[in-house]
Each structure stands twice: as structure tokens, then as C-alpha cells.
Short mmCIF file of C-alpha atoms in Angstrom, two decimals:
data_model
loop_
_atom_site.label_atom_id
_atom_site.label_comp_id
_atom_site.label_asym_id
_atom_site.label_seq_id
_atom_site.Cartn_x
_atom_site.Cartn_y
_atom_site.Cartn_z
CA MET C 1 2.87 -0.88 -12.25
CA ILE C 2 1.83 -0.98 -15.86
CA THR C 3 4.94 -1.27 -17.61
CA THR C 4 4.30 -0.51 -21.18
CA ARG C 5 2.48 1.75 -22.37
CA ARG C 6 1.86 3.30 -26.41
CA LEU C 7 0.12 6.48 -27.60
CA VAL C 8 -2.50 6.31 -29.11
CA THR C 9 -3.71 9.00 -32.06
CA ALA C 10 -7.42 10.72 -30.93
CA ALA C 11 -9.54 11.67 -33.29
CA LEU C 12 -12.22 13.69 -31.18
CA ALA C 13 -12.41 16.81 -28.83
CA LEU C 14 -12.72 14.62 -25.60
CA LEU C 15 -10.68 11.68 -26.35
CA ALA C 16 -7.47 13.87 -27.59
CA VAL C 17 -5.69 13.51 -24.91
CA PRO C 18 -4.07 10.49 -25.93
CA ALA C 19 -4.55 6.78 -23.88
CA ALA C 20 -2.28 4.70 -22.39
CA ILE C 21 -2.67 1.24 -23.60
CA LEU C 22 -3.65 -1.83 -21.99
CA ALA C 23 -1.09 -3.68 -20.80
CA GLN C 24 -0.92 -7.05 -22.68
CA THR C 25 -1.01 -9.65 -20.26
CA GLY C 26 -1.60 -13.63 -21.04
CA ALA C 27 -2.80 -14.57 -24.58
CA ALA C 28 -3.83 -11.26 -25.64
CA GLN C 29 -1.44 -10.40 -28.52
CA ALA C 30 -0.85 -6.90 -29.91
CA ALA C 31 -3.30 -6.06 -32.69
CA ALA C 32 -2.11 -4.75 -36.18
CA PRO C 33 -1.53 -1.52 -36.23
CA VAL C 34 -4.80 1.27 -37.17
CA PRO C 35 -4.09 4.54 -39.71
CA PRO C 36 -4.96 7.19 -37.11
CA SER C 37 -7.76 9.49 -37.98
CA THR C 38 -8.12 12.25 -39.98
CA CYS C 39 -11.00 14.94 -38.80
CA ALA C 40 -10.03 17.88 -38.82
CA GLY C 41 -11.44 21.43 -36.26
CA PRO C 42 -11.93 19.82 -32.55
CA SER C 43 -10.01 16.74 -33.10
CA ALA C 44 -6.57 19.10 -32.56
CA GLN C 45 -7.51 19.70 -29.07
CA SER C 46 -6.29 18.87 -26.33
CA GLY C 47 -5.72 19.00 -22.05
CA PRO C 48 -7.49 17.66 -19.46
CA SER C 49 -11.13 19.63 -20.94
CA ALA C 50 -11.18 17.56 -23.93
CA LEU C 51 -12.90 15.15 -21.55
CA ASN C 52 -15.10 17.06 -20.58
CA THR C 53 -17.74 17.80 -23.39
CA ALA C 54 -21.18 16.55 -25.35
CA GLN C 55 -19.27 15.11 -27.74
CA VAL C 56 -17.64 12.48 -27.32
CA ALA C 57 -20.66 10.70 -26.05
CA SER C 58 -23.00 11.98 -28.92
CA THR C 59 -20.42 10.63 -32.15
CA ASP C 60 -17.70 7.60 -31.28
CA VAL C 61 -18.72 4.07 -30.71
CA VAL C 62 -17.46 1.42 -29.03
CA VAL C 63 -17.07 -1.57 -30.90
CA LYS C 64 -16.22 -5.22 -30.25
CA LEU C 65 -15.02 -8.12 -33.12
CA ASP C 66 -15.48 -11.11 -33.34
CA THR C 67 -12.34 -11.83 -33.64
CA SER C 68 -13.25 -15.90 -33.29
CA SER C 69 -14.89 -15.67 -37.47
CA GLY C 70 -11.42 -14.17 -37.68
CA ALA C 71 -12.57 -9.92 -38.11
CA ASP C 72 -10.54 -7.11 -38.81
CA ILE C 73 -10.93 -3.26 -38.67
CA GLY C 74 -9.33 -2.62 -41.57
CA ALA C 75 -12.14 -4.67 -43.25
CA LEU C 76 -14.87 -2.76 -40.45
CA GLN C 77 -13.10 0.14 -41.54
CA ASP C 78 -13.09 -0.19 -45.31
CA LYS C 79 -17.18 -2.08 -45.08
CA TYR C 80 -18.37 1.76 -42.70
CA GLN C 81 -16.11 4.34 -43.91
CA LEU C 82 -15.04 4.53 -40.31
CA GLY C 83 -12.67 6.51 -38.55
CA VAL C 84 -10.68 4.57 -35.31
CA SER C 85 -10.40 7.75 -32.20
CA SER C 86 -8.84 4.53 -30.50
CA ALA C 87 -7.16 1.33 -30.21
CA VAL C 88 -5.85 0.71 -26.63
CA LEU C 89 -8.07 -2.69 -26.40
CA ALA C 90 -6.99 -3.48 -29.25
CA SER C 91 -5.86 -6.72 -28.04
CA ARG C 92 -9.25 -7.10 -26.99
CA GLY C 93 -10.96 -7.13 -30.06
CA ILE C 94 -12.24 -4.02 -28.88
CA TYR C 95 -12.37 -0.27 -30.15
CA LEU C 96 -14.01 2.96 -30.25
CA VAL C 97 -14.77 4.59 -33.70
CA HIS C 98 -16.47 7.28 -35.71
CA PRO C 99 -17.76 7.77 -38.99
CA ALA C 100 -15.10 8.85 -41.05
CA ASP C 101 -16.58 12.04 -41.64
CA CYS C 102 -16.98 12.94 -38.15
CA ALA C 103 -20.37 13.55 -38.98
CA GLY C 104 -22.35 14.66 -35.23
CA GLY C 105 -24.50 12.63 -33.40
CA GLN C 106 -27.49 11.37 -35.86
CA ALA C 107 -24.74 9.51 -37.91
CA ALA C 108 -22.94 7.80 -34.59
CA GLN C 109 -26.37 6.26 -33.50
CA ARG C 110 -26.54 4.54 -37.57
CA LEU C 111 -23.46 3.25 -37.36
CA THR C 112 -24.32 1.75 -34.13
CA ALA C 113 -27.50 -0.17 -35.74
CA ASP C 114 -25.66 -0.87 -38.56
CA LEU C 115 -22.27 -2.31 -36.57
CA ALA C 116 -24.39 -4.64 -34.26
CA ASP C 117 -25.85 -5.97 -37.01
CA ASP C 118 -23.20 -7.15 -38.63
CA PRO C 119 -22.43 -11.23 -38.12
CA ASP C 120 -18.68 -10.06 -37.34
CA VAL C 121 -19.72 -7.63 -34.27
CA THR C 122 -19.89 -8.77 -31.21
CA TYR C 123 -22.12 -5.66 -29.55
CA ALA C 124 -21.75 -1.91 -30.25
CA GLU C 125 -22.71 1.01 -28.77
CA PRO C 126 -22.35 4.67 -28.03
CA ASP C 127 -19.75 5.73 -25.94
CA SER C 128 -21.19 7.79 -23.06
CA THR C 129 -20.21 9.34 -20.28
CA VAL C 130 -19.80 8.69 -16.68
CA GLU C 131 -20.34 11.62 -13.82
CA LEU C 132 -20.45 11.71 -10.42
CA LYS C 133 -23.41 14.00 -10.41
CA ALA C 134 -24.06 16.21 -13.26
CA SER C 135 -23.28 20.08 -10.92
CA GLY C 136 -21.01 17.68 -9.15
CA PHE C 137 -19.56 16.37 -5.97
CA SER C 138 -21.48 18.93 -3.39
CA GLU C 139 -24.71 17.53 -4.29
CA TRP C 140 -23.46 14.67 -5.46
CA SER C 141 -22.37 14.03 -1.76
CA HIS C 142 -26.23 14.90 -0.22
CA GLY C 143 -24.97 18.08 1.79
CA LYS C 144 -22.50 20.58 2.36
CA ALA C 145 -19.16 20.05 2.99
CA GLN C 146 -18.10 20.17 6.38
CA PRO C 147 -14.59 20.60 8.45
CA ALA C 148 -13.18 17.20 10.63
CA SER C 149 -10.25 16.11 12.09
CA GLU C 150 -7.74 13.23 11.69
CA ALA C 151 -9.49 12.30 15.38
CA ASP C 152 -12.81 12.65 13.83
CA TYR C 153 -11.80 10.53 11.14
CA GLU C 154 -10.47 7.98 13.22
CA PHE C 155 -12.85 7.59 15.95
CA GLN C 156 -15.65 8.06 13.58
CA PRO C 157 -19.36 6.37 13.60
CA ALA C 158 -18.77 4.17 10.36
CA ALA C 159 -15.70 2.90 11.91
CA ALA C 160 -17.43 1.98 15.40
CA ARG C 161 -20.51 0.22 14.29
CA LEU C 162 -18.07 -2.57 11.69
CA ARG C 163 -15.96 -2.53 14.92
CA LEU C 164 -12.89 -2.50 12.65
CA GLY C 165 -10.70 -2.25 15.61
CA LEU C 166 -11.30 -6.29 16.39
CA ALA C 167 -11.57 -6.02 12.93
CA HIS C 168 -8.08 -5.33 12.45
CA ARG C 169 -6.81 -8.37 14.87
CA PHE C 170 -7.77 -10.75 12.01
CA SER C 171 -6.80 -8.77 9.61
CA THR C 172 -5.02 -5.42 8.43
CA GLY C 173 -5.58 -6.67 4.25
CA ARG C 174 -1.51 -6.55 3.95
CA GLY C 175 -0.87 -7.78 0.47
CA VAL C 176 -3.81 -6.53 -0.67
CA THR C 177 -4.25 -4.10 -3.37
CA VAL C 178 -7.64 -2.01 -4.24
CA ALA C 179 -7.55 0.24 -6.94
CA VAL C 180 -10.04 3.37 -6.32
CA LEU C 181 -10.84 4.71 -9.83
CA ASP C 182 -11.52 8.14 -9.58
CA THR C 183 -10.96 11.81 -8.98
CA GLY C 184 -6.86 10.62 -8.63
CA VAL C 185 -5.75 10.89 -5.03
CA ASP C 186 -3.39 13.04 -3.40
CA PRO C 187 -0.22 11.47 -2.22
CA ASN C 188 0.76 13.57 0.21
CA GLN C 189 -2.13 12.96 2.73
CA PRO C 190 -1.19 11.83 5.65
CA ALA C 191 -4.09 9.64 6.24
CA LEU C 192 -2.22 7.59 2.81
CA ALA C 193 1.03 8.48 3.95
CA GLY C 194 2.72 5.12 2.58
CA ARG C 195 -0.64 3.15 1.82
CA LEU C 196 -0.44 4.60 -2.24
CA THR C 197 1.42 2.82 -5.23
CA SER C 198 2.10 3.80 -9.24
CA GLY C 199 -1.54 3.55 -11.18
CA TRP C 200 -2.61 6.84 -13.97
CA ASN C 201 -4.10 9.34 -15.17
CA TYR C 202 -6.67 8.64 -17.79
CA VAL C 203 -7.65 12.21 -17.93
CA GLU C 204 -3.88 13.99 -19.06
CA ASP C 205 -2.87 10.44 -19.75
CA ASP C 206 0.33 10.81 -17.39
CA SER C 207 2.17 9.44 -14.44
CA ASP C 208 0.80 12.20 -11.82
CA THR C 209 -3.02 10.96 -10.27
CA ASP C 210 -2.50 13.88 -7.60
CA ASP C 211 -6.42 14.59 -6.98
CA VAL C 212 -6.54 18.68 -8.99
CA ALA C 213 -8.79 21.37 -10.33
CA ASP C 214 -8.55 20.69 -13.93
CA ALA C 215 -11.64 21.56 -15.29
CA PRO C 216 -14.65 24.23 -15.40
CA GLY C 217 -17.14 24.33 -11.96
CA SER C 218 -14.55 21.81 -10.48
CA GLN C 219 -16.38 20.27 -7.59
CA ALA C 220 -16.50 17.15 -7.49
CA VAL C 221 -12.41 17.28 -6.20
CA GLY C 222 -11.16 15.27 -3.34
CA HIS C 223 -14.14 12.29 -3.96
CA GLY C 224 -10.91 9.80 -5.28
CA THR C 225 -8.89 11.12 -2.20
CA PHE C 226 -11.99 11.26 0.31
CA VAL C 227 -12.71 7.36 -1.13
CA ALA C 228 -9.43 5.91 -1.06
CA GLY C 229 -9.22 7.44 2.47
CA LEU C 230 -12.35 5.31 3.69
CA VAL C 231 -10.44 1.93 1.60
CA ALA C 232 -7.78 3.09 4.19
CA LEU C 233 -9.55 3.44 7.02
CA ALA C 234 -11.57 -0.30 6.87
CA ALA C 235 -7.75 -2.00 5.52
CA PRO C 236 -4.71 -0.16 7.25
CA GLY C 237 -2.75 -2.91 5.90
CA ALA C 238 -4.11 -2.34 2.09
CA ARG C 239 -1.90 -0.72 -0.39
CA ILE C 240 -4.43 1.18 -2.99
CA LEU C 241 -4.20 1.57 -7.27
CA PRO C 242 -5.31 5.45 -7.38
CA GLU C 243 -6.88 5.37 -11.59
CA ARG C 244 -7.57 8.69 -12.38
CA VAL C 245 -10.34 8.42 -14.93
CA LEU C 246 -12.54 11.45 -13.50
CA ASP C 247 -11.37 14.77 -14.26
CA GLY C 248 -12.15 18.21 -11.06
CA ALA C 249 -15.81 17.37 -13.18
CA GLY C 250 -16.58 14.20 -12.01
CA ASN C 251 -16.65 13.81 -15.37
CA GLY C 252 -15.45 10.58 -17.80
CA ASP C 253 -16.87 7.87 -20.72
CA VAL C 254 -17.18 4.60 -20.07
CA PHE C 255 -14.13 3.56 -22.41
CA VAL C 256 -11.54 4.94 -20.30
CA VAL C 257 -13.26 3.80 -17.59
CA ALA C 258 -13.03 -0.41 -19.46
CA GLN C 259 -9.89 0.85 -20.14
CA ALA C 260 -8.57 1.55 -16.34
CA ILE C 261 -10.55 -1.41 -15.19
CA LEU C 262 -8.61 -3.68 -17.70
CA ASP C 263 -5.60 -1.79 -16.32
CA ALA C 264 -5.91 -2.54 -13.00
CA VAL C 265 -6.27 -6.30 -13.30
CA ALA C 266 -3.04 -6.43 -15.24
CA SER C 267 -1.35 -4.00 -12.87
CA GLY C 268 -1.50 -6.53 -10.34
CA ALA C 269 -5.03 -5.32 -8.34
CA ASP C 270 -7.09 -7.31 -6.37
CA VAL C 271 -9.94 -5.58 -6.24
CA ILE C 272 -11.31 -2.16 -7.58
CA ASN C 273 -13.67 0.19 -6.66
CA LEU C 274 -16.45 2.26 -8.58
CA SER C 275 -18.04 5.47 -6.83
CA PHE C 276 -19.52 6.66 -10.02
CA GLY C 277 -22.56 5.58 -11.75
CA THR C 278 -23.29 6.58 -15.90
CA ASP C 279 -25.20 8.77 -17.63
CA LYS C 280 -28.84 7.36 -18.31
CA GLN C 281 -28.51 4.30 -16.33
CA LEU C 282 -27.29 2.92 -19.52
CA SER C 283 -26.03 -0.98 -19.26
CA SER C 284 -23.26 -0.86 -20.64
CA PRO C 285 -22.13 -4.15 -22.73
CA VAL C 286 -18.46 -2.43 -22.66
CA MET C 287 -19.03 -2.16 -19.33
CA ALA C 288 -20.40 -5.23 -18.71
CA ASP C 289 -17.57 -7.03 -20.32
CA VAL C 290 -14.46 -5.58 -19.11
CA ILE C 291 -16.15 -6.81 -15.49
CA SER C 292 -16.72 -10.01 -15.95
CA GLN C 293 -12.97 -10.39 -17.40
CA ALA C 294 -12.08 -8.79 -14.19
CA THR C 295 -14.05 -11.73 -12.46
CA ARG C 296 -12.70 -13.80 -14.16
CA ALA C 297 -9.34 -12.90 -14.29
CA GLY C 298 -10.29 -13.19 -9.51
CA VAL C 299 -10.62 -9.93 -9.58
CA LEU C 300 -13.29 -8.61 -6.81
CA VAL C 301 -15.40 -5.54 -8.17
CA VAL C 302 -17.50 -3.60 -5.82
CA ALA C 303 -19.89 -0.27 -6.88
CA ALA C 304 -21.70 2.41 -5.06
CA ALA C 305 -25.36 1.26 -5.51
CA GLY C 306 -26.34 5.51 -6.57
CA ASN C 307 -27.82 8.33 -4.13
CA ASP C 308 -31.81 8.88 -6.44
CA GLY C 309 -33.71 7.23 -3.26
CA ASP C 310 -34.82 4.80 -5.65
CA ASP C 311 -35.04 1.54 -6.93
CA THR C 312 -33.65 1.61 -10.26
CA PRO C 313 -31.13 -0.27 -11.87
CA HIS C 314 -28.36 1.89 -11.23
CA TYR C 315 -25.02 0.66 -13.04
CA PRO C 316 -21.95 0.04 -13.93
CA ALA C 317 -23.63 -1.92 -9.84
CA ALA C 318 -26.68 -3.21 -10.93
CA LEU C 319 -24.36 -4.67 -13.66
CA PRO C 320 -23.59 -9.03 -13.18
CA ARG C 321 -20.19 -9.61 -10.86
CA VAL C 322 -20.56 -6.51 -9.73
CA LEU C 323 -21.10 -6.26 -5.56
CA SER C 324 -23.67 -3.05 -5.55
CA VAL C 325 -23.49 -1.43 -2.02
CA ALA C 326 -26.23 0.79 -0.42
CA ALA C 327 -26.23 3.46 1.94
CA MET C 328 -26.89 2.99 5.74
CA ASP C 329 -28.20 6.02 8.23
CA ALA C 330 -26.59 7.70 10.69
CA SER C 331 -28.41 4.67 13.09
CA GLY C 332 -26.78 2.12 11.52
CA HIS C 333 -30.23 0.29 11.48
CA ASN C 334 -31.74 2.09 7.69
CA LEU C 335 -30.88 2.85 4.82
CA ALA C 336 -30.11 6.43 4.27
CA ARG C 337 -33.17 8.58 1.91
CA PHE C 338 -31.02 9.61 -0.51
CA SER C 339 -29.55 5.89 -0.96
CA ASP C 340 -30.81 3.43 -4.17
CA PHE C 341 -32.60 0.24 -2.80
CA GLY C 342 -33.76 -3.02 -4.59
CA SER C 343 -33.13 -6.75 -4.64
CA TRP C 344 -30.84 -5.37 -7.83
CA VAL C 345 -28.82 -3.96 -4.42
CA ASP C 346 -26.21 -6.57 -2.30
CA VAL C 347 -25.54 -4.81 0.86
CA ALA C 348 -24.84 -2.12 2.62
CA ALA C 349 -22.52 -0.15 5.12
CA PRO C 350 -22.57 3.50 6.18
CA GLY C 351 -23.02 6.69 3.82
CA GLN C 352 -24.65 9.28 5.71
CA ASP C 353 -22.16 12.11 7.37
CA VAL C 354 -18.83 9.87 7.37
CA VAL C 355 -15.26 11.36 7.83
CA GLY C 356 -13.05 10.79 5.59
CA PRO C 357 -9.21 12.28 4.25
CA VAL C 358 -9.68 15.43 1.00
CA PRO C 359 -6.01 17.18 -0.23
CA GLY C 360 -4.55 19.15 1.49
CA GLY C 361 -4.02 17.06 4.34
CA GLY C 362 -8.15 17.80 5.97
CA TYR C 363 -10.80 16.09 6.96
CA ALA C 364 -14.40 16.47 5.54
CA THR C 365 -17.61 14.99 6.66
CA TRP C 366 -19.61 13.74 3.81
CA SER C 367 -22.84 11.53 2.86
CA GLY C 368 -23.69 8.97 0.26
CA THR C 369 -23.11 5.96 -1.51
CA SER C 370 -19.69 6.44 -2.42
CA MET C 371 -18.39 6.24 0.86
CA ALA C 372 -20.36 2.91 1.70
CA ALA C 373 -18.70 1.54 -1.26
CA PRO C 374 -14.87 1.98 -0.57
CA LEU C 375 -16.03 0.72 3.19
CA VAL C 376 -17.02 -3.02 1.48
CA ALA C 377 -13.88 -3.24 -0.71
CA GLY C 378 -11.51 -2.60 2.90
CA GLU C 379 -13.73 -4.95 3.88
CA ALA C 380 -13.32 -7.89 0.87
CA ALA C 381 -9.59 -6.13 1.45
CA LEU C 382 -9.59 -8.40 4.78
CA LEU C 383 -10.86 -11.39 4.10
CA LEU C 384 -8.68 -11.81 1.25
CA GLY C 385 -5.65 -10.63 3.11
CA GLY C 386 -6.68 -12.70 6.67
CA PRO C 387 -5.62 -15.59 7.61
CA ALA C 388 -7.55 -17.98 5.47
CA ARG C 389 -6.48 -16.32 2.46
CA PRO C 390 -9.16 -17.14 0.34
CA ASP C 391 -10.24 -16.05 -3.39
CA ALA C 392 -12.88 -13.52 -3.92
CA ALA C 393 -15.85 -15.52 -4.93
CA HIS C 394 -15.54 -17.26 -1.45
CA VAL C 395 -14.60 -13.48 -0.53
CA VAL C 396 -18.03 -12.26 -1.77
CA ASN C 397 -20.26 -15.27 -0.87
CA ALA C 398 -18.78 -14.34 3.10
CA ILE C 399 -19.63 -10.60 2.89
CA GLU C 400 -23.15 -11.81 1.43
CA ALA C 401 -23.35 -15.00 3.56
CA TRP C 402 -22.56 -12.77 7.55
CA HIS C 403 -24.34 -9.77 7.93
CA ASP C 404 -26.34 -7.31 9.97
CA PRO C 405 -30.08 -6.88 10.08
CA LEU C 406 -31.30 -4.12 8.30
CA TYR C 407 -34.49 -2.91 8.80
CA GLY C 408 -36.88 -2.05 6.56
CA GLY C 409 -34.56 -4.30 4.24
CA GLY C 410 -34.38 -2.53 0.63
CA THR C 411 -30.58 -4.98 -0.69
CA ALA C 412 -30.25 -8.76 -1.19
CA TYR C 413 -28.70 -9.76 1.77
CA GLY C 414 -28.10 -6.97 4.59
CA ALA C 415 -25.42 -4.90 6.04
CA VAL C 416 -22.36 -5.89 6.24
CA SER C 417 -20.49 -7.14 9.56
CA PRO C 418 -16.53 -7.70 8.43
CA VAL C 419 -15.87 -8.60 12.12
CA ALA C 420 -18.92 -11.93 11.46
CA ALA C 421 -17.45 -13.02 8.18
CA LEU C 422 -13.63 -13.01 9.24
CA ARG C 423 -14.59 -15.33 11.93
CA ALA C 424 -16.55 -17.47 9.27
CA GLN C 425 -13.63 -17.20 7.07
CA LEU C 426 -11.53 -18.59 10.42
CA TRP C 427 -13.95 -22.20 11.16
CA ARG C 428 -13.67 -22.92 7.09
#
């Protein structure tokens, strides 16, 4: 559990909800205090809807200082007339800033270009939104939810296809923590009883990570609970760390996700599951940065490849160091028609007509790469918690090396095979 959190005053409507500061670890040092923003109007707003508008993506800029050269945020503020929206990642030289006059998107775009050219800046990018799907979970999942039962969940075809019953004779993932960055998790869902550890709600800045409707058009409610349930199905002995980075409509922003990734690492996560993507297929420097930091810390990051049905790289799945997962169809031999594919996609797992838990104690059937990714995150937990106790790099190698054929291709390696990977680990 994260033990050190500090509230930071937010400047704009989307970040009017204060954020929790990254727990300081290792060589990270506390940054100098940053004056609060003085922007008026929208900055006074607060509440869960603050994360839903497009304003944060059009006015805020993520900037990383070159601290090795002695760069200072105060000097940068003076030079460019910046306001600081959030300094929660200041220990790593990363800030969320905006033009001090609170101007709109064009000013932010110019600011991004100016900062990117500054020798004291490592990178700068507009803060962008992340989402499950613009209109919610119902479209992201490629099909209307169908009621299901607990037996349907436990004995579903996806579990049989992965031979989870046999895999659990080797390992249940005991002692491994999987962080689920999503819409939250229903703590009262029986399928997750005794499996949750304390996480954080980045939408409302509190410790209540429940999966609830808190935004207009909250069609994404249940996504995080469903994803966590598939991790539990694959690795019943693993602990699940819920980090609520998306509201009930499935929307969030890159800066908050970056913060949550580093918080998950600081909280002891061994695996991080990301079943969402960035708007406009954005390849984000700050996302690449924090994922690189996570993997260097020995944490394995898994992400859904996306549901556009083409080979256009989808982020964060297409970033280096991420284990990207496509969805197989109901036959278990081919990719689902909606699944993204290509050389940038590593493996495939069941993703069509998958059964999982939803808030309120029930179960449903959904489809999508969102469903495939947590099954692979669960496989990673099985390997990490297995008798060989390999590190994350060896786990990735095992998942990629020991797989089943995928008719028609579409991924770099094929369909995952947890039993084959576990047996291979035992033979090492």
C-alpha cells in the first residue's frame, strides 16, 4: 500500500481533482515546492466529471526536465511564463504545466514546441486523453453484455482453452501482485473475495477504488471488475491491486496513468495490466518513459492490442517493453475479426465471448482485447509465482517462446500456452 501521499492544487478543470503524490522510493528526492496555479474559472471546479472534458488535453503539457544538467522548474516557469498544474512526479523531473495566462489549445501547442526545443528539457508533449472507447464499454467490447453464471465463469471455454486447471497444479500465482489500472474494482464481487489489496482512486483522489458510475454516459462501469476477474481466473493465488485511472465513462488522461504506473511499482506490483488505449493512436513519450522505468524495476507490463481490426500500432501496447496481447476468436485458432494485429503485437489469448464478473455480484459475457490482456497478465503471475521463481525478463521470454500456433498469423509469436511455459520453467 502506498504510504506517502500529498495533495497538489490543480489548475484546470480536468485536473481540479487533486492527485496523490508518488511514493518516494530509491534515489528519488523530494522536489522543491511549486507555487499553486492562479488560473480562475474552470480551475475552481472539482469532482469526478473533471477528468472527462477535452480541456486537459488541449491546455496542459507534460514536460520532463534534464535534471542532470541542473535544470530547475522555477527557471523554466520564469522563462516561459508557466503555471504548474501538477507536480506529483516532480521527484522524477516530470511536471504538468500550462501557459500562465490559461490560454487554450493553440497556446499549449506552441508551448509544447518551444519546450521540446529547450536544452533543459528531455521531452514535452500535450497531455492527452486515454479511453476504452469514445462511447463506452459497450462498443469497446464488440457486443452487448449477456448475463452469465458463476459456473459459466469458472468453467468457460477460455479457461479450458488455456488449460488453467492443469496450470494451477504448477502454480496459482501465490505471492504475486497484479496491478489493474482501469475503472476500479467492485470490492464486494464474490469472485474477487480475499484477492484485493489497497489501491488508489485517481479520479476522485481517495482510497475508494470501487467500480461505479460517476460521469455522464457511464457505460464503462464494470470494465475494471471484469478485467480483475480474468486475472483472478488465470491466477487465483495472486493479489490484485486496483488503481482507478478511468471514470465511469472510460476516460482518463496520460499524466494520471503515468503517475499510477509509477505508484503501482512503488506499491510492490509485479505485473501491471493496461486494458485501454490512447486517443488517436498516440505514442506518448511520458508513457514510454514510465513503462521503461517500471520494467527496469523488474515489473512486467501487459497491454491490450486494441479493437480496430487493423495493423495500425495501438498505444500503449505498441510501446517497447510492453507485452502486447491480441484477441483470439471463439474457435481458439484464429484472431478475432475485431482484434488489432501485426508484427508489433506479441501474443494472442482468448478474447471473444469471455465470461467475467461485474459489479453487483453477477457475471457477464463480453469480447475484446481488454479480455485477452488480463488472461496473459494472469499467466505472467503464474510463472512469477511458480517453483522456478523467474524474473520478469525470463517470464516474457517463456510466454513468447512457449506458445500454440495461431492459424493465419497476426502476432509475432502465437497463442499463449501457460502449461507449456510453466513446464519449460521447471525444466530450466
